[in-house]
């Protein structure tokens, strides 16, 4: 985890030289928690979105998850440091990414696994609707974490959306329903999300709060311009 965090800090420092002249970076911090099959799961997400031009942008993210079961045998920490690259216009977005995933069991007798991650992303924008398709591939050491996602988001207004996805985890398919709301009273710099997922071994109910270190912008514009 310390190794991944060090790389993330270095990338933040050097990324300043490639910021676009007309837009500033979008930096966000997410904190979440919930129950995964009745076990406590917490997550910390740090994302830096960097506009390069009106069409191209890049993203550096550090995602960390912590499963707390009360027993060291099956508790773990999982983190991923990734760099994603996007091309977009008013009709949609295409993206590719690469990163490093680390799986560290709480049991000191078990070894830490690391894996190179590849990712492909595509979104289509149509009025208040966003169609999404993502594919993430892990190598053999962490292939139980491979996932795909296809689904649709609908913006009830510029600062609230609901989404439904079909995902695949651990060779099992699951449905995911989520909603995000970004209250205007907080200068549109914070949002709250509720996530529900249903699958044989992947039932999950959780909440996530995000804070954005930038200027006020609607949730719809933020997600389509940066994410």
PDB file of N, CA, C and O in Angstrom, residues 89-92 123-131 152-161 218-221 223-224:
ATOM      1  N   UNK A  89     -16.371  13.460 -26.945  1.00  0.00           N
ATOM      2  CA  UNK A  89     -17.043  14.594 -27.569  1.00  0.00           C
ATOM      3  C   UNK A  89     -18.456  14.648 -26.973  1.00  0.00           C
ATOM      4  O   UNK A  89     -18.735  13.986 -25.974  1.00  0.00           O
ATOM      5  N   UNK A  90     -19.338  15.421 -27.581  1.00  0.00           N
ATOM      6  CA  UNK A  90     -20.677  15.594 -27.010  1.00  0.00           C
ATOM      7  C   UNK A  90     -21.520  14.326 -27.085  1.00  0.00           C
ATOM      8  O   UNK A  90     -22.553  14.234 -26.411  1.00  0.00           O
ATOM      9  N   UNK A  91     -21.089  13.338 -27.879  1.00  0.00           N
ATOM     10  CA  UNK A  91     -21.885  12.121 -28.055  1.00  0.00           C
ATOM     11  C   UNK A  91     -21.405  10.954 -27.200  1.00  0.00           C
ATOM     12  O   UNK A  91     -22.119   9.949 -27.087  1.00  0.00           O
ATOM     13  N   UNK A  92     -20.197  11.035 -26.645  1.00  0.00           N
ATOM     14  CA  UNK A  92     -19.736   9.915 -25.842  1.00  0.00           C
ATOM     15  C   UNK A  92     -18.254   9.983 -25.542  1.00  0.00           C
ATOM     16  O   UNK A  92     -17.593  11.012 -25.739  1.00  0.00           O
ATOM     17  N   UNK A 123     -18.698   4.998 -23.300  1.00  0.00           N
ATOM     18  CA  UNK A 123     -19.959   5.610 -22.875  1.00  0.00           C
ATOM     19  C   UNK A 123     -20.579   6.329 -24.056  1.00  0.00           C
ATOM     20  O   UNK A 123     -19.864   6.919 -24.881  1.00  0.00           O
ATOM     21  N   UNK A 124     -21.896   6.286 -24.123  1.00  0.00           N
ATOM     22  CA  UNK A 124     -22.642   7.032 -25.133  1.00  0.00           C
ATOM     23  C   UNK A 124     -23.597   7.973 -24.422  1.00  0.00           C
ATOM     24  O   UNK A 124     -24.312   7.562 -23.498  1.00  0.00           O
ATOM     25  N   UNK A 125     -23.608   9.257 -24.839  1.00  0.00           N
ATOM     26  CA  UNK A 125     -24.453  10.261 -24.213  1.00  0.00           C
ATOM     27  C   UNK A 125     -25.630  10.584 -25.131  1.00  0.00           C
ATOM     28  O   UNK A 125     -25.443  10.833 -26.328  1.00  0.00           O
ATOM     29  N   UNK A 126     -26.809  10.590 -24.563  1.00  0.00           N
ATOM     30  CA  UNK A 126     -28.004  10.982 -25.315  1.00  0.00           C
ATOM     31  C   UNK A 126     -28.952  11.683 -24.365  1.00  0.00           C
ATOM     32  O   UNK A 126     -29.612  11.047 -23.545  1.00  0.00           O
ATOM     33  N   UNK A 127     -28.961  13.007 -24.448  1.00  0.00           N
ATOM     34  CA  UNK A 127     -29.817  13.818 -23.590  1.00  0.00           C
ATOM     35  C   UNK A 127     -29.537  13.484 -22.117  1.00  0.00           C
ATOM     36  O   UNK A 127     -28.425  13.666 -21.648  1.00  0.00           O
ATOM     37  N   UNK A 128     -30.529  12.953 -21.388  1.00  0.00           N
ATOM     38  CA  UNK A 128     -30.353  12.652 -19.963  1.00  0.00           C
ATOM     39  C   UNK A 128     -29.894  11.224 -19.719  1.00  0.00           C
ATOM     40  O   UNK A 128     -29.794  10.788 -18.574  1.00  0.00           O
ATOM     41  N   UNK A 129     -29.583  10.480 -20.783  1.00  0.00           N
ATOM     42  CA  UNK A 129     -29.230   9.061 -20.667  1.00  0.00           C
ATOM     43  C   UNK A 129     -27.759   8.857 -21.012  1.00  0.00           C
ATOM     44  O   UNK A 129     -27.248   9.440 -21.975  1.00  0.00           O
ATOM     45  N   UNK A 130     -27.081   8.020 -20.222  1.00  0.00           N
ATOM     46  CA  UNK A 130     -25.715   7.591 -20.522  1.00  0.00           C
ATOM     47  C   UNK A 130     -25.694   6.070 -20.569  1.00  0.00           C
ATOM     48  O   UNK A 130     -26.108   5.407 -19.613  1.00  0.00           O
ATOM     49  N   UNK A 131     -25.243   5.510 -21.682  1.00  0.00           N
ATOM     50  CA  UNK A 131     -25.071   4.065 -21.830  1.00  0.00           C
ATOM     51  C   UNK A 131     -23.603   3.741 -21.575  1.00  0.00           C
ATOM     52  O   UNK A 131     -22.715   4.398 -22.113  1.00  0.00           O
ATOM     53  N   UNK A 152     -27.013   1.445 -17.811  1.00  0.00           N
ATOM     54  CA  UNK A 152     -27.557   2.729 -18.223  1.00  0.00           C
ATOM     55  C   UNK A 152     -27.734   3.633 -17.005  1.00  0.00           C
ATOM     56  O   UNK A 152     -28.090   3.166 -15.919  1.00  0.00           O
ATOM     57  N   UNK A 153     -27.460   4.913 -17.197  1.00  0.00           N
ATOM     58  CA  UNK A 153     -27.710   5.928 -16.180  1.00  0.00           C
ATOM     59  C   UNK A 153     -28.724   6.925 -16.718  1.00  0.00           C
ATOM     60  O   UNK A 153     -28.711   7.264 -17.907  1.00  0.00           O
ATOM     61  N   UNK A 154     -29.582   7.411 -15.825  1.00  0.00           N
ATOM     62  CA  UNK A 154     -30.564   8.429 -16.196  1.00  0.00           C
ATOM     63  C   UNK A 154     -30.479   9.573 -15.193  1.00  0.00           C
ATOM     64  O   UNK A 154     -30.537   9.353 -13.972  1.00  0.00           O
ATOM     65  N   UNK A 155     -30.329  10.791 -15.696  1.00  0.00           N
ATOM     66  CA  UNK A 155     -30.233  11.968 -14.842  1.00  0.00           C
ATOM     67  C   UNK A 155     -31.634  12.541 -14.638  1.00  0.00           C
ATOM     68  O   UNK A 155     -32.246  13.077 -15.566  1.00  0.00           O
ATOM     69  N   UNK A 156     -32.132  12.417 -13.396  1.00  0.00           N
ATOM     70  CA  UNK A 156     -33.438  12.973 -13.063  1.00  0.00           C
ATOM     71  C   UNK A 156     -33.411  14.488 -13.190  1.00  0.00           C
ATOM     72  O   UNK A 156     -34.408  15.114 -13.560  1.00  0.00           O
ATOM     73  N   UNK A 157     -32.268  15.065 -12.847  1.00  0.00           N
ATOM     74  CA  UNK A 157     -31.970  16.466 -13.110  1.00  0.00           C
ATOM     75  C   UNK A 157     -30.452  16.563 -13.200  1.00  0.00           C
ATOM     76  O   UNK A 157     -29.757  15.547 -13.135  1.00  0.00           O
ATOM     77  N   UNK A 158     -29.921  17.753 -13.330  1.00  0.00           N
ATOM     78  CA  UNK A 158     -28.481  17.882 -13.549  1.00  0.00           C
ATOM     79  C   UNK A 158     -27.647  17.435 -12.357  1.00  0.00           C
ATOM     80  O   UNK A 158     -26.442  17.206 -12.508  1.00  0.00           O
ATOM     81  N   UNK A 159     -28.259  17.314 -11.177  1.00  0.00           N
ATOM     82  CA  UNK A 159     -27.503  16.958  -9.982  1.00  0.00           C
ATOM     83  C   UNK A 159     -27.972  15.668  -9.312  1.00  0.00           C
ATOM     84  O   UNK A 159     -27.628  15.405  -8.163  1.00  0.00           O
ATOM     85  N   UNK A 160     -28.740  14.855 -10.029  1.00  0.00           N
ATOM     86  CA  UNK A 160     -29.170  13.575  -9.455  1.00  0.00           C
ATOM     87  C   UNK A 160     -29.333  12.553 -10.571  1.00  0.00           C
ATOM     88  O   UNK A 160     -29.919  12.841 -11.611  1.00  0.00           O
ATOM     89  N   UNK A 161     -28.794  11.362 -10.347  1.00  0.00           N
ATOM     90  CA  UNK A 161     -28.941  10.297 -11.329  1.00  0.00           C
ATOM     91  C   UNK A 161     -29.247   8.967 -10.654  1.00  0.00           C
ATOM     92  O   UNK A 161     -28.942   8.745  -9.478  1.00  0.00           O
ATOM     93  N   UNK A 218     -22.271  20.965 -12.280  1.00  0.00           N
ATOM     94  CA  UNK A 218     -23.333  19.998 -12.037  1.00  0.00           C
ATOM     95  C   UNK A 218     -22.790  18.570 -12.073  1.00  0.00           C
ATOM     96  O   UNK A 218     -21.744  18.294 -12.670  1.00  0.00           O
ATOM     97  N   UNK A 219     -23.504  17.661 -11.427  1.00  0.00           N
ATOM     98  CA  UNK A 219     -23.094  16.258 -11.407  1.00  0.00           C
ATOM     99  C   UNK A 219     -23.061  15.680 -12.823  1.00  0.00           C
ATOM    100  O   UNK A 219     -22.132  14.939 -13.179  1.00  0.00           O
ATOM    101  N   UNK A 220     -24.035  16.023 -13.633  1.00  0.00           N
ATOM    102  CA  UNK A 220     -24.101  15.520 -15.003  1.00  0.00           C
ATOM    103  C   UNK A 220     -22.888  15.972 -15.803  1.00  0.00           C
ATOM    104  O   UNK A 220     -22.239  15.164 -16.490  1.00  0.00           O
ATOM    105  N   UNK A 221     -22.564  17.264 -15.716  1.00  0.00           N
ATOM    106  CA  UNK A 221     -21.412  17.786 -16.445  1.00  0.00           C
ATOM    107  C   UNK A 221     -20.106  17.205 -15.901  1.00  0.00           C
ATOM    108  O   UNK A 221     -19.188  16.883 -16.644  1.00  0.00           O
ATOM    109  N   UNK A 223     -19.528  14.271 -14.421  1.00  0.00           N
ATOM    110  CA  UNK A 223     -19.317  12.870 -14.762  1.00  0.00           C
ATOM    111  C   UNK A 223     -19.041  12.683 -16.252  1.00  0.00           C
ATOM    112  O   UNK A 223     -18.299  11.778 -16.634  1.00  0.00           O
ATOM    113  N   UNK A 224     -19.631  13.505 -17.074  1.00  0.00           N
ATOM    114  CA  UNK A 224     -19.403  13.366 -18.518  1.00  0.00           C
ATOM    115  C   UNK A 224     -18.118  14.039 -18.968  1.00  0.00           C
ATOM    116  O   UNK A 224     -17.499  13.602 -19.931  1.00  0.00           O
TER     117      UNK A 224
END
